[in-house]
Amino acid sequence: MCRTIEAGGFPVAVKAFYVFGSYARGALEPHDLDVILIYEKPSKEDWQRFEERLLAEGRYDSEIAPAIAFSRWMRDPLKKRGERVDILLDHSFETFEDWSVAKGAILLWSPESPNFEEKIAAILPDPKAGRFERNYLCDIRRVHSNFADMTEITELVGRGAIKLTRIPVETIDLRLNAFHKRELEISISLQCWSKKTAEVAAYAMWWLQQRRKKFPAFENETRFFIKPYYVDFGKPFLSRVAWRFSHAAVKEQCLIPHFRAKGPNELLVFERGPSWAKKPAEE
């Protein structure tokens, strides 16, 4: 990974590369590898270049691009398919200084200090160094998320900036009124969803029904937004929760991951908490 950074080829310059977590502590059997990549903050010209690249490739999505694409372009060179590597990205290390999981991060590479081989060799095995329990809100794979997004939302919930209410599916009386039942049946007949997604779509309709919202304005097939409520189902985007509270007139957001036989199966409802102070993303 350090050699890849030295070889270049990233959308913007890399300023520093850290390792942290169980590997940095010398754990004998780390569950995965946790690293931090600090990059040069993209300019307005860079963002325009990213948009042009996506448009040329026919992959532009007004909600998730180019910011999501930029993150992918920064991460992809460092991670091979199937590798258990969590890569945090930011243009300043200060972002992670207060994160409990990033305590003890070791600088492996920077332009001023490129001797990464010596630093890696200095990380000695420690039989007493166990894994770090992260206490995630939910299974990271079910909410279209990554380590950085999950850590951010978990910590926002932990300090009261965002309030999370869990509604177990087994506690819900899934009776839809005539309107929502008809909307659901029409969508299913038009084959908008797979059978698996249609199952959770019914609960999305139910959630809007409880808020006395009638017509679910489709943002796309698996996201409804009818001001001030937002529901994202199937494989929802946890990464957008804080962003939406900062940018949109959203009072509540409901995420409903695909159901699994072993569960837990639940509706995750987010609201701004008493200590909400999230600023809009600069880009």
PDB file of C-alpha atoms in Angstrom:
ATOM      1  CA  MET A   1       0.000   0.000   0.000  1.00  0.00           C
ATOM      2  CA  CYS A   2       2.838   2.392   0.796  1.00  0.00           C
ATOM      3  CA  ARG A   3       4.522   1.544  -2.493  1.00  0.00           C
ATOM      4  CA  THR A   4       1.247   2.222  -4.315  1.00  0.00           C
ATOM      5  CA  ILE A   5       1.084   5.647  -2.689  1.00  0.00           C
ATOM      6  CA  GLU A   6       4.649   6.384  -3.719  1.00  0.00           C
ATOM      7  CA  ALA A   7       3.838   5.396  -7.301  1.00  0.00           C
ATOM      8  CA  GLY A   8       1.098   8.063  -7.453  1.00  0.00           C
ATOM      9  CA  GLY A   9      -1.922   7.880  -9.710  1.00  0.00           C
ATOM     10  CA  PHE A  10      -4.458   9.227  -7.191  1.00  0.00           C
ATOM     11  CA  PRO A  11      -6.970  11.989  -8.078  1.00  0.00           C
ATOM     12  CA  VAL A  12      -5.158  14.362  -5.693  1.00  0.00           C
ATOM     13  CA  ALA A  13      -1.836  14.247  -3.851  1.00  0.00           C
ATOM     14  CA  VAL A  14      -1.495  12.033  -0.757  1.00  0.00           C
ATOM     15  CA  LYS A  15      -0.118  13.862   2.299  1.00  0.00           C
ATOM     16  CA  ALA A  16       0.120  11.028   4.854  1.00  0.00           C
ATOM     17  CA  PHE A  17      -0.714   7.376   5.467  1.00  0.00           C
ATOM     18  CA  TYR A  18      -1.378   5.865   8.915  1.00  0.00           C
ATOM     19  CA  VAL A  19      -2.155   2.435  10.323  1.00  0.00           C
ATOM     20  CA  PHE A  20      -4.195   2.007  13.517  1.00  0.00           C
ATOM     21  CA  GLY A  21      -6.367  -0.506  15.307  1.00  0.00           C
ATOM     22  CA  SER A  22      -5.464  -4.062  16.233  1.00  0.00           C
ATOM     23  CA  TYR A  23      -2.643  -4.409  13.682  1.00  0.00           C
ATOM     24  CA  ALA A  24      -0.933  -1.237  14.961  1.00  0.00           C
ATOM     25  CA  ARG A  25      -1.184  -2.559  18.526  1.00  0.00           C
ATOM     26  CA  GLY A  26       0.493  -5.803  17.503  1.00  0.00           C
ATOM     27  CA  ALA A  27      -2.514  -8.122  17.780  1.00  0.00           C
ATOM     28  CA  LEU A  28      -1.607 -11.651  16.690  1.00  0.00           C
ATOM     29  CA  GLU A  29      -4.864 -12.203  14.790  1.00  0.00           C
ATOM     30  CA  PRO A  30      -6.242  -8.840  13.659  1.00  0.00           C
ATOM     31  CA  HIS A  31      -9.723  -9.076  12.179  1.00  0.00           C
ATOM     32  CA  ASP A  32      -8.829  -6.614   9.438  1.00  0.00           C
ATOM     33  CA  LEU A  33      -6.451  -3.783   8.584  1.00  0.00           C
ATOM     34  CA  ASP A  34      -7.390  -0.206   9.545  1.00  0.00           C
ATOM     35  CA  VAL A  35      -5.614   2.650   7.776  1.00  0.00           C
ATOM     36  CA  ILE A  36      -5.995   6.406   7.319  1.00  0.00           C
ATOM     37  CA  LEU A  37      -5.189   8.223   4.091  1.00  0.00           C
ATOM     38  CA  ILE A  38      -4.738  11.999   4.307  1.00  0.00           C
ATOM     39  CA  TYR A  39      -4.985  13.796   0.983  1.00  0.00           C
ATOM     40  CA  GLU A  40      -4.655  17.274  -0.462  1.00  0.00           C
ATOM     41  CA  LYS A  41      -8.051  18.964  -0.317  1.00  0.00           C
ATOM     42  CA  PRO A  42      -9.586  19.027  -3.832  1.00  0.00           C
ATOM     43  CA  SER A  43      -9.997  22.431  -5.423  1.00  0.00           C
ATOM     44  CA  LYS A  44     -13.078  23.652  -7.306  1.00  0.00           C
ATOM     45  CA  GLU A  45     -11.236  22.788 -10.499  1.00  0.00           C
ATOM     46  CA  ASP A  46     -10.670  19.241  -9.189  1.00  0.00           C
ATOM     47  CA  TRP A  47     -14.391  18.757  -8.464  1.00  0.00           C
ATOM     48  CA  GLN A  48     -15.224  20.007 -11.947  1.00  0.00           C
ATOM     49  CA  ARG A  49     -12.720  17.543 -13.370  1.00  0.00           C
ATOM     50  CA  PHE A  50     -14.308  14.700 -11.365  1.00  0.00           C
ATOM     51  CA  GLU A  51     -17.780  15.616 -12.684  1.00  0.00           C
ATOM     52  CA  GLU A  52     -16.514  15.706 -16.251  1.00  0.00           C
ATOM     53  CA  ARG A  53     -14.930  12.288 -15.819  1.00  0.00           C
ATOM     54  CA  LEU A  54     -18.172  10.765 -14.533  1.00  0.00           C
ATOM     55  CA  LEU A  55     -20.240  12.398 -17.259  1.00  0.00           C
ATOM     56  CA  ALA A  56     -17.851  11.048 -19.878  1.00  0.00           C
ATOM     57  CA  GLU A  57     -18.229   7.569 -18.373  1.00  0.00           C
ATOM     58  CA  GLY A  58     -22.036   7.900 -18.230  1.00  0.00           C
ATOM     59  CA  ARG A  59     -22.075   7.232 -14.486  1.00  0.00           C
ATOM     60  CA  TYR A  60     -23.113  10.591 -13.028  1.00  0.00           C
ATOM     61  CA  ASP A  61     -25.604  10.475 -10.141  1.00  0.00           C
ATOM     62  CA  SER A  62     -26.617  13.865  -8.756  1.00  0.00           C
ATOM     63  CA  GLU A  63     -26.818  12.634  -5.164  1.00  0.00           C
ATOM     64  CA  ILE A  64     -23.728  10.508  -4.691  1.00  0.00           C
ATOM     65  CA  ALA A  65     -21.326  11.807  -7.343  1.00  0.00           C
ATOM     66  CA  PRO A  66     -18.720  13.109  -7.528  1.00  0.00           C
ATOM     67  CA  ALA A  67     -18.045  12.888  -3.763  1.00  0.00           C
ATOM     68  CA  ILE A  68     -18.652   9.134  -3.548  1.00  0.00           C
ATOM     69  CA  ALA A  69     -16.730   8.526  -6.765  1.00  0.00           C
ATOM     70  CA  PHE A  70     -13.799  10.539  -5.410  1.00  0.00           C
ATOM     71  CA  SER A  71     -13.697   8.360  -2.288  1.00  0.00           C
ATOM     72  CA  ARG A  72     -13.733   5.248  -4.454  1.00  0.00           C
ATOM     73  CA  TRP A  73     -10.913   6.563  -6.641  1.00  0.00           C
ATOM     74  CA  MET A  74      -8.810   7.212  -3.542  1.00  0.00           C
ATOM     75  CA  ARG A  75      -9.525   3.822  -1.941  1.00  0.00           C
ATOM     76  CA  ASP A  76      -9.526   1.428  -4.887  1.00  0.00           C
ATOM     77  CA  PRO A  77      -5.753   1.494  -5.617  1.00  0.00           C
ATOM     78  CA  LEU A  78      -5.048   0.469  -2.012  1.00  0.00           C
ATOM     79  CA  LYS A  79      -7.428  -2.453  -1.693  1.00  0.00           C
ATOM     80  CA  LYS A  80      -7.767  -5.670  -3.652  1.00  0.00           C
ATOM     81  CA  ARG A  81     -11.059  -7.502  -3.979  1.00  0.00           C
ATOM     82  CA  GLY A  82     -11.807  -9.606  -0.918  1.00  0.00           C
ATOM     83  CA  GLU A  83      -9.246  -7.947   1.346  1.00  0.00           C
ATOM     84  CA  ARG A  84     -10.510  -6.911   4.773  1.00  0.00           C
ATOM     85  CA  VAL A  85      -9.183  -3.357   4.730  1.00  0.00           C
ATOM     86  CA  ASP A  86     -10.970  -0.306   6.159  1.00  0.00           C
ATOM     87  CA  ILE A  87      -9.645   2.947   4.710  1.00  0.00           C
ATOM     88  CA  LEU A  88     -10.505   6.276   6.345  1.00  0.00           C
ATOM     89  CA  LEU A  89     -10.150   9.342   4.149  1.00  0.00           C
ATOM     90  CA  ASP A  90      -9.851  13.028   4.948  1.00  0.00           C
ATOM     91  CA  HIS A  91      -7.799  16.072   4.071  1.00  0.00           C
ATOM     92  CA  SER A  92      -6.790  16.569   7.727  1.00  0.00           C
ATOM     93  CA  PHE A  93      -5.716  14.123  10.417  1.00  0.00           C
ATOM     94  CA  GLU A  94      -7.437  16.342  13.008  1.00  0.00           C
ATOM     95  CA  THR A  95     -10.745  14.778  11.935  1.00  0.00           C
ATOM     96  CA  PHE A  96      -9.725  11.488  13.572  1.00  0.00           C
ATOM     97  CA  GLU A  97      -7.837  12.711  16.638  1.00  0.00           C
ATOM     98  CA  ASP A  98     -10.875  12.365  18.925  1.00  0.00           C
ATOM     99  CA  TRP A  99     -12.018   9.017  17.514  1.00  0.00           C
ATOM    100  CA  SER A 100     -11.466   6.300  20.079  1.00  0.00           C
ATOM    101  CA  VAL A 101     -10.755   3.717  17.377  1.00  0.00           C
ATOM    102  CA  ALA A 102      -7.970   5.852  15.888  1.00  0.00           C
ATOM    103  CA  LYS A 103      -6.019   6.313  19.105  1.00  0.00           C
ATOM    104  CA  GLY A 104      -2.427   5.218  18.709  1.00  0.00           C
ATOM    105  CA  ALA A 105      -2.363   5.642  14.933  1.00  0.00           C
ATOM    106  CA  ILE A 106       1.145   5.183  13.506  1.00  0.00           C
ATOM    107  CA  LEU A 107       2.404   7.362  10.664  1.00  0.00           C
ATOM    108  CA  LEU A 108       3.801   4.979   8.062  1.00  0.00           C
ATOM    109  CA  TRP A 109       4.407   7.316   5.159  1.00  0.00           C
ATOM    110  CA  SER A 110       4.496  10.978   4.234  1.00  0.00           C
ATOM    111  CA  PRO A 111       6.572  12.925   1.684  1.00  0.00           C
ATOM    112  CA  GLU A 112       8.736  14.158   4.554  1.00  0.00           C
ATOM    113  CA  SER A 113       9.022  10.741   6.222  1.00  0.00           C
ATOM    114  CA  PRO A 114       8.886   7.999   3.548  1.00  0.00           C
ATOM    115  CA  ASN A 115      10.790   5.253   5.427  1.00  0.00           C
ATOM    116  CA  PHE A 116       7.720   3.022   5.803  1.00  0.00           C
ATOM    117  CA  GLU A 117       9.588  -0.292   5.875  1.00  0.00           C
ATOM    118  CA  GLU A 118      11.376   0.631   9.106  1.00  0.00           C
ATOM    119  CA  LYS A 119       8.121   1.758  10.703  1.00  0.00           C
ATOM    120  CA  ILE A 120       6.274  -1.420   9.750  1.00  0.00           C
ATOM    121  CA  ALA A 121       9.146  -3.550  11.082  1.00  0.00           C
ATOM    122  CA  ALA A 122       8.930  -1.651  14.381  1.00  0.00           C
ATOM    123  CA  ILE A 123       5.360  -2.867  14.984  1.00  0.00           C
ATOM    124  CA  LEU A 124       6.041  -5.863  17.208  1.00  0.00           C
ATOM    125  CA  PRO A 125       3.632  -8.716  17.991  1.00  0.00           C
ATOM    126  CA  ASP A 126       1.871  -8.337  21.334  1.00  0.00           C
ATOM    127  CA  PRO A 127      -0.084 -11.354  22.647  1.00  0.00           C
ATOM    128  CA  LYS A 128      -1.985  -9.020  25.003  1.00  0.00           C
ATOM    129  CA  ALA A 129      -3.265  -6.775  22.218  1.00  0.00           C
ATOM    130  CA  GLY A 130      -6.774  -7.950  21.386  1.00  0.00           C
ATOM    131  CA  ARG A 131      -9.271  -6.687  18.880  1.00  0.00           C
ATOM    132  CA  PHE A 132     -11.056  -3.374  19.361  1.00  0.00           C
ATOM    133  CA  GLU A 133     -14.780  -3.750  19.957  1.00  0.00           C
ATOM    134  CA  ARG A 134     -16.415  -1.132  17.740  1.00  0.00           C
ATOM    135  CA  ASN A 135     -20.013  -1.356  18.919  1.00  0.00           C
ATOM    136  CA  TYR A 136     -21.442  -0.556  15.488  1.00  0.00           C
ATOM    137  CA  LEU A 137     -25.081   0.484  15.152  1.00  0.00           C
ATOM    138  CA  CYS A 138     -25.769  -2.401  12.779  1.00  0.00           C
ATOM    139  CA  ASP A 139     -24.089  -4.728  10.320  1.00  0.00           C
ATOM    140  CA  ILE A 140     -21.963  -2.462   8.135  1.00  0.00           C
ATOM    141  CA  ARG A 141     -22.637  -4.605   5.055  1.00  0.00           C
ATOM    142  CA  ARG A 142     -26.406  -4.100   5.249  1.00  0.00           C
ATOM    143  CA  VAL A 143     -26.401  -0.304   5.021  1.00  0.00           C
ATOM    144  CA  HIS A 144     -24.215   0.461   1.987  1.00  0.00           C
ATOM    145  CA  SER A 145     -21.563   1.735   4.335  1.00  0.00           C
ATOM    146  CA  ASN A 146     -17.875   1.653   5.132  1.00  0.00           C
ATOM    147  CA  PHE A 147     -15.826   1.943   8.285  1.00  0.00           C
ATOM    148  CA  ALA A 148     -15.554   5.744   8.132  1.00  0.00           C
ATOM    149  CA  ASP A 149     -19.301   6.327   7.654  1.00  0.00           C
ATOM    150  CA  MET A 150     -20.275   3.809  10.317  1.00  0.00           C
ATOM    151  CA  THR A 151     -17.805   5.280  12.808  1.00  0.00           C
ATOM    152  CA  GLU A 152     -19.054   8.816  12.143  1.00  0.00           C
ATOM    153  CA  ILE A 153     -22.744   7.978  12.593  1.00  0.00           C
ATOM    154  CA  THR A 154     -22.056   5.763  15.624  1.00  0.00           C
ATOM    155  CA  GLU A 155     -20.200   8.598  17.334  1.00  0.00           C
ATOM    156  CA  LEU A 156     -22.867  11.187  16.392  1.00  0.00           C
ATOM    157  CA  VAL A 157     -25.480   8.917  17.977  1.00  0.00           C
ATOM    158  CA  GLY A 158     -23.218   8.300  20.978  1.00  0.00           C
ATOM    159  CA  ARG A 159     -22.865  12.009  21.794  1.00  0.00           C
ATOM    160  CA  GLY A 160     -26.494  12.854  21.145  1.00  0.00           C
ATOM    161  CA  ALA A 161     -26.074  14.759  17.884  1.00  0.00           C
ATOM    162  CA  ILE A 162     -28.357  12.218  16.205  1.00  0.00           C
ATOM    163  CA  LYS A 163     -31.119  10.252  17.917  1.00  0.00           C
ATOM    164  CA  LEU A 164     -31.677   6.657  16.813  1.00  0.00           C
ATOM    165  CA  THR A 165     -34.913   4.735  17.402  1.00  0.00           C
ATOM    166  CA  ARG A 166     -35.051   1.039  16.517  1.00  0.00           C
ATOM    167  CA  ILE A 167     -38.394  -0.487  15.559  1.00  0.00           C
ATOM    168  CA  PRO A 168     -38.210  -4.306  15.472  1.00  0.00           C
ATOM    169  CA  VAL A 169     -40.185  -5.691  12.547  1.00  0.00           C
ATOM    170  CA  GLU A 170     -41.938  -8.248  14.751  1.00  0.00           C
ATOM    171  CA  THR A 171     -43.547  -5.410  16.754  1.00  0.00           C
ATOM    172  CA  ILE A 172     -45.161  -3.827  13.669  1.00  0.00           C
ATOM    173  CA  ASP A 173     -48.789  -4.447  12.735  1.00  0.00           C
ATOM    174  CA  LEU A 174     -48.296  -4.237   8.962  1.00  0.00           C
ATOM    175  CA  ARG A 175     -51.746  -3.129   7.923  1.00  0.00           C
ATOM    176  CA  LEU A 176     -51.697  -0.596   5.118  1.00  0.00           C
ATOM    177  CA  ASN A 177     -54.588   1.705   4.348  1.00  0.00           C
ATOM    178  CA  ALA A 178     -56.248   1.485   0.931  1.00  0.00           C
ATOM    179  CA  PHE A 179     -54.030   4.166  -0.618  1.00  0.00           C
ATOM    180  CA  HIS A 180     -50.670   2.801   0.468  1.00  0.00           C
ATOM    181  CA  LYS A 181     -51.713  -0.775  -0.253  1.00  0.00           C
ATOM    182  CA  ARG A 182     -52.676   0.211  -3.789  1.00  0.00           C
ATOM    183  CA  GLU A 183     -49.397   2.099  -4.338  1.00  0.00           C
ATOM    184  CA  LEU A 184     -47.473  -0.929  -3.142  1.00  0.00           C
ATOM    185  CA  GLU A 185     -49.416  -3.317  -5.396  1.00  0.00           C
ATOM    186  CA  ILE A 186     -48.895  -1.066  -8.443  1.00  0.00           C
ATOM    187  CA  SER A 187     -45.145  -0.873  -7.838  1.00  0.00           C
ATOM    188  CA  ILE A 188     -44.918  -4.630  -7.425  1.00  0.00           C
ATOM    189  CA  SER A 189     -46.961  -5.212 -10.603  1.00  0.00           C
ATOM    190  CA  LEU A 190     -44.607  -2.903 -12.505  1.00  0.00           C
ATOM    191  CA  GLN A 191     -41.705  -5.008 -11.202  1.00  0.00           C
ATOM    192  CA  CYS A 192     -40.015  -2.017  -9.589  1.00  0.00           C
ATOM    193  CA  TRP A 193     -38.405  -4.300  -7.035  1.00  0.00           C
ATOM    194  CA  SER A 194     -37.211  -7.824  -6.493  1.00  0.00           C
ATOM    195  CA  LYS A 195     -39.255  -9.987  -4.134  1.00  0.00           C
ATOM    196  CA  LYS A 196     -36.686  -9.309  -1.394  1.00  0.00           C
ATOM    197  CA  THR A 197     -36.923  -5.538  -1.840  1.00  0.00           C
ATOM    198  CA  ALA A 198     -40.714  -5.564  -2.109  1.00  0.00           C
ATOM    199  CA  GLU A 199     -40.826  -7.112   1.364  1.00  0.00           C
ATOM    200  CA  VAL A 200     -39.077  -4.121   2.945  1.00  0.00           C
ATOM    201  CA  ALA A 201     -40.896  -1.651   0.655  1.00  0.00           C
ATOM    202  CA  ALA A 202     -44.111  -2.582   2.442  1.00  0.00           C
ATOM    203  CA  TYR A 203     -42.578  -1.372   5.701  1.00  0.00           C
ATOM    204  CA  ALA A 204     -41.421   1.842   4.008  1.00  0.00           C
ATOM    205  CA  MET A 205     -45.057   2.485   3.025  1.00  0.00           C
ATOM    206  CA  TRP A 206     -46.154   1.659   6.575  1.00  0.00           C
ATOM    207  CA  TRP A 207     -43.645   4.131   8.048  1.00  0.00           C
ATOM    208  CA  LEU A 208     -44.890   6.947   5.812  1.00  0.00           C
ATOM    209  CA  GLN A 209     -48.471   5.990   6.642  1.00  0.00           C
ATOM    210  CA  GLN A 210     -47.742   6.432  10.364  1.00  0.00           C
ATOM    211  CA  ARG A 211     -46.618   9.990   9.591  1.00  0.00           C
ATOM    212  CA  ARG A 212     -49.813  10.662   7.637  1.00  0.00           C
ATOM    213  CA  LYS A 213     -47.879  11.116   4.426  1.00  0.00           C
ATOM    214  CA  LYS A 214     -49.761   9.916   1.409  1.00  0.00           C
ATOM    215  CA  PHE A 215     -47.856   9.981  -1.833  1.00  0.00           C
ATOM    216  CA  PRO A 216     -44.285   8.658  -1.648  1.00  0.00           C
ATOM    217  CA  ALA A 217     -42.274  10.870  -3.990  1.00  0.00           C
ATOM    218  CA  PHE A 218     -39.736   8.534  -5.561  1.00  0.00           C
ATOM    219  CA  GLU A 219     -36.171   9.775  -5.470  1.00  0.00           C
ATOM    220  CA  ASN A 220     -35.417   6.441  -7.062  1.00  0.00           C
ATOM    221  CA  GLU A 221     -36.884   2.947  -6.777  1.00  0.00           C
ATOM    222  CA  THR A 222     -35.699   2.397  -3.195  1.00  0.00           C
ATOM    223  CA  ARG A 223     -35.728   5.909  -1.754  1.00  0.00           C
ATOM    224  CA  PHE A 224     -38.833   7.946  -0.953  1.00  0.00           C
ATOM    225  CA  PHE A 225     -38.695  11.596   0.051  1.00  0.00           C
ATOM    226  CA  ILE A 226     -41.828  13.467   0.982  1.00  0.00           C
ATOM    227  CA  LYS A 227     -40.961  16.538   2.972  1.00  0.00           C
ATOM    228  CA  PRO A 228     -39.891  16.358   5.786  1.00  0.00           C
ATOM    229  CA  TYR A 229     -39.525  12.548   5.805  1.00  0.00           C
ATOM    230  CA  TYR A 230     -37.047  10.330   4.023  1.00  0.00           C
ATOM    231  CA  VAL A 231     -37.088   6.550   3.806  1.00  0.00           C
ATOM    232  CA  ASP A 232     -34.333   4.445   2.226  1.00  0.00           C
ATOM    233  CA  PHE A 233     -34.816   0.677   1.961  1.00  0.00           C
ATOM    234  CA  GLY A 234     -33.233  -2.471   0.556  1.00  0.00           C
ATOM    235  CA  LYS A 235     -29.582  -1.551   0.868  1.00  0.00           C
ATOM    236  CA  PRO A 236     -29.905   1.941   2.353  1.00  0.00           C
ATOM    237  CA  PHE A 237     -27.190   4.585   2.475  1.00  0.00           C
ATOM    238  CA  LEU A 238     -26.117   5.132   6.080  1.00  0.00           C
ATOM    239  CA  SER A 239     -23.421   7.424   4.672  1.00  0.00           C
ATOM    240  CA  ARG A 240     -26.073  10.006   3.692  1.00  0.00           C
ATOM    241  CA  VAL A 241     -27.793  10.364   7.081  1.00  0.00           C
ATOM    242  CA  ALA A 242     -25.653  13.220   8.433  1.00  0.00           C
ATOM    243  CA  TRP A 243     -25.431  14.814   4.996  1.00  0.00           C
ATOM    244  CA  ARG A 244     -29.212  14.969   4.630  1.00  0.00           C
ATOM    245  CA  PHE A 245     -29.669  16.551   8.053  1.00  0.00           C
ATOM    246  CA  SER A 246     -27.121  19.200   7.061  1.00  0.00           C
ATOM    247  CA  HIS A 247     -28.425  19.928   3.581  1.00  0.00           C
ATOM    248  CA  ALA A 248     -32.099  19.057   3.332  1.00  0.00           C
ATOM    249  CA  ALA A 249     -35.314  19.934   5.139  1.00  0.00           C
ATOM    250  CA  VAL A 250     -35.523  16.472   6.675  1.00  0.00           C
ATOM    251  CA  LYS A 251     -37.079  15.863  10.082  1.00  0.00           C
ATOM    252  CA  GLU A 252     -36.743  12.077  10.222  1.00  0.00           C
ATOM    253  CA  GLN A 253     -34.962   9.446   8.167  1.00  0.00           C
ATOM    254  CA  CYS A 254     -35.840   5.771   8.145  1.00  0.00           C
ATOM    255  CA  LEU A 255     -33.417   3.103   6.917  1.00  0.00           C
ATOM    256  CA  ILE A 256     -34.755  -0.408   6.319  1.00  0.00           C
ATOM    257  CA  PRO A 257     -32.127  -2.994   5.318  1.00  0.00           C
ATOM    258  CA  HIS A 258     -33.108  -6.191   3.521  1.00  0.00           C
ATOM    259  CA  PHE A 259     -34.358  -8.762   6.020  1.00  0.00           C
ATOM    260  CA  ARG A 260     -32.238 -11.739   7.008  1.00  0.00           C
ATOM    261  CA  ALA A 261     -33.271 -15.069   8.448  1.00  0.00           C
ATOM    262  CA  LYS A 262     -31.093 -14.585  11.525  1.00  0.00           C
ATOM    263  CA  GLY A 263     -31.891 -10.858  11.905  1.00  0.00           C
ATOM    264  CA  PRO A 264     -32.071  -8.545  13.619  1.00  0.00           C
ATOM    265  CA  ASN A 265     -34.652  -7.064  11.258  1.00  0.00           C
ATOM    266  CA  GLU A 266     -35.664  -3.546  12.184  1.00  0.00           C
ATOM    267  CA  LEU A 267     -36.433  -0.036  11.022  1.00  0.00           C
ATOM    268  CA  LEU A 268     -33.682   2.426  11.935  1.00  0.00           C
ATOM    269  CA  VAL A 269     -35.221   5.867  12.480  1.00  0.00           C
ATOM    270  CA  PHE A 270     -32.906   8.874  12.800  1.00  0.00           C
ATOM    271  CA  GLU A 271     -33.685  12.384  14.057  1.00  0.00           C
ATOM    272  CA  ARG A 272     -31.509  15.370  14.908  1.00  0.00           C
ATOM    273  CA  GLY A 273     -30.484  15.092  18.538  1.00  0.00           C
ATOM    274  CA  PRO A 274     -30.226  17.837  21.197  1.00  0.00           C
ATOM    275  CA  SER A 275     -26.527  18.380  20.484  1.00  0.00           C
ATOM    276  CA  TRP A 276     -26.814  18.470  16.692  1.00  0.00           C
ATOM    277  CA  ALA A 277     -24.170  20.798  15.292  1.00  0.00           C
ATOM    278  CA  LYS A 278     -23.237  19.135  12.041  1.00  0.00           C
ATOM    279  CA  LYS A 279     -22.106  21.638   9.434  1.00  0.00           C
ATOM    280  CA  PRO A 280     -22.866  21.208   5.733  1.00  0.00           C
ATOM    281  CA  ALA A 281     -20.126  19.483   3.775  1.00  0.00           C
ATOM    282  CA  GLU A 282     -17.865  22.014   2.110  1.00  0.00           C
ATOM    283  CA  GLU A 283     -18.110  20.377  -1.268  1.00  0.00           C
TER     284      GLU A 283
END
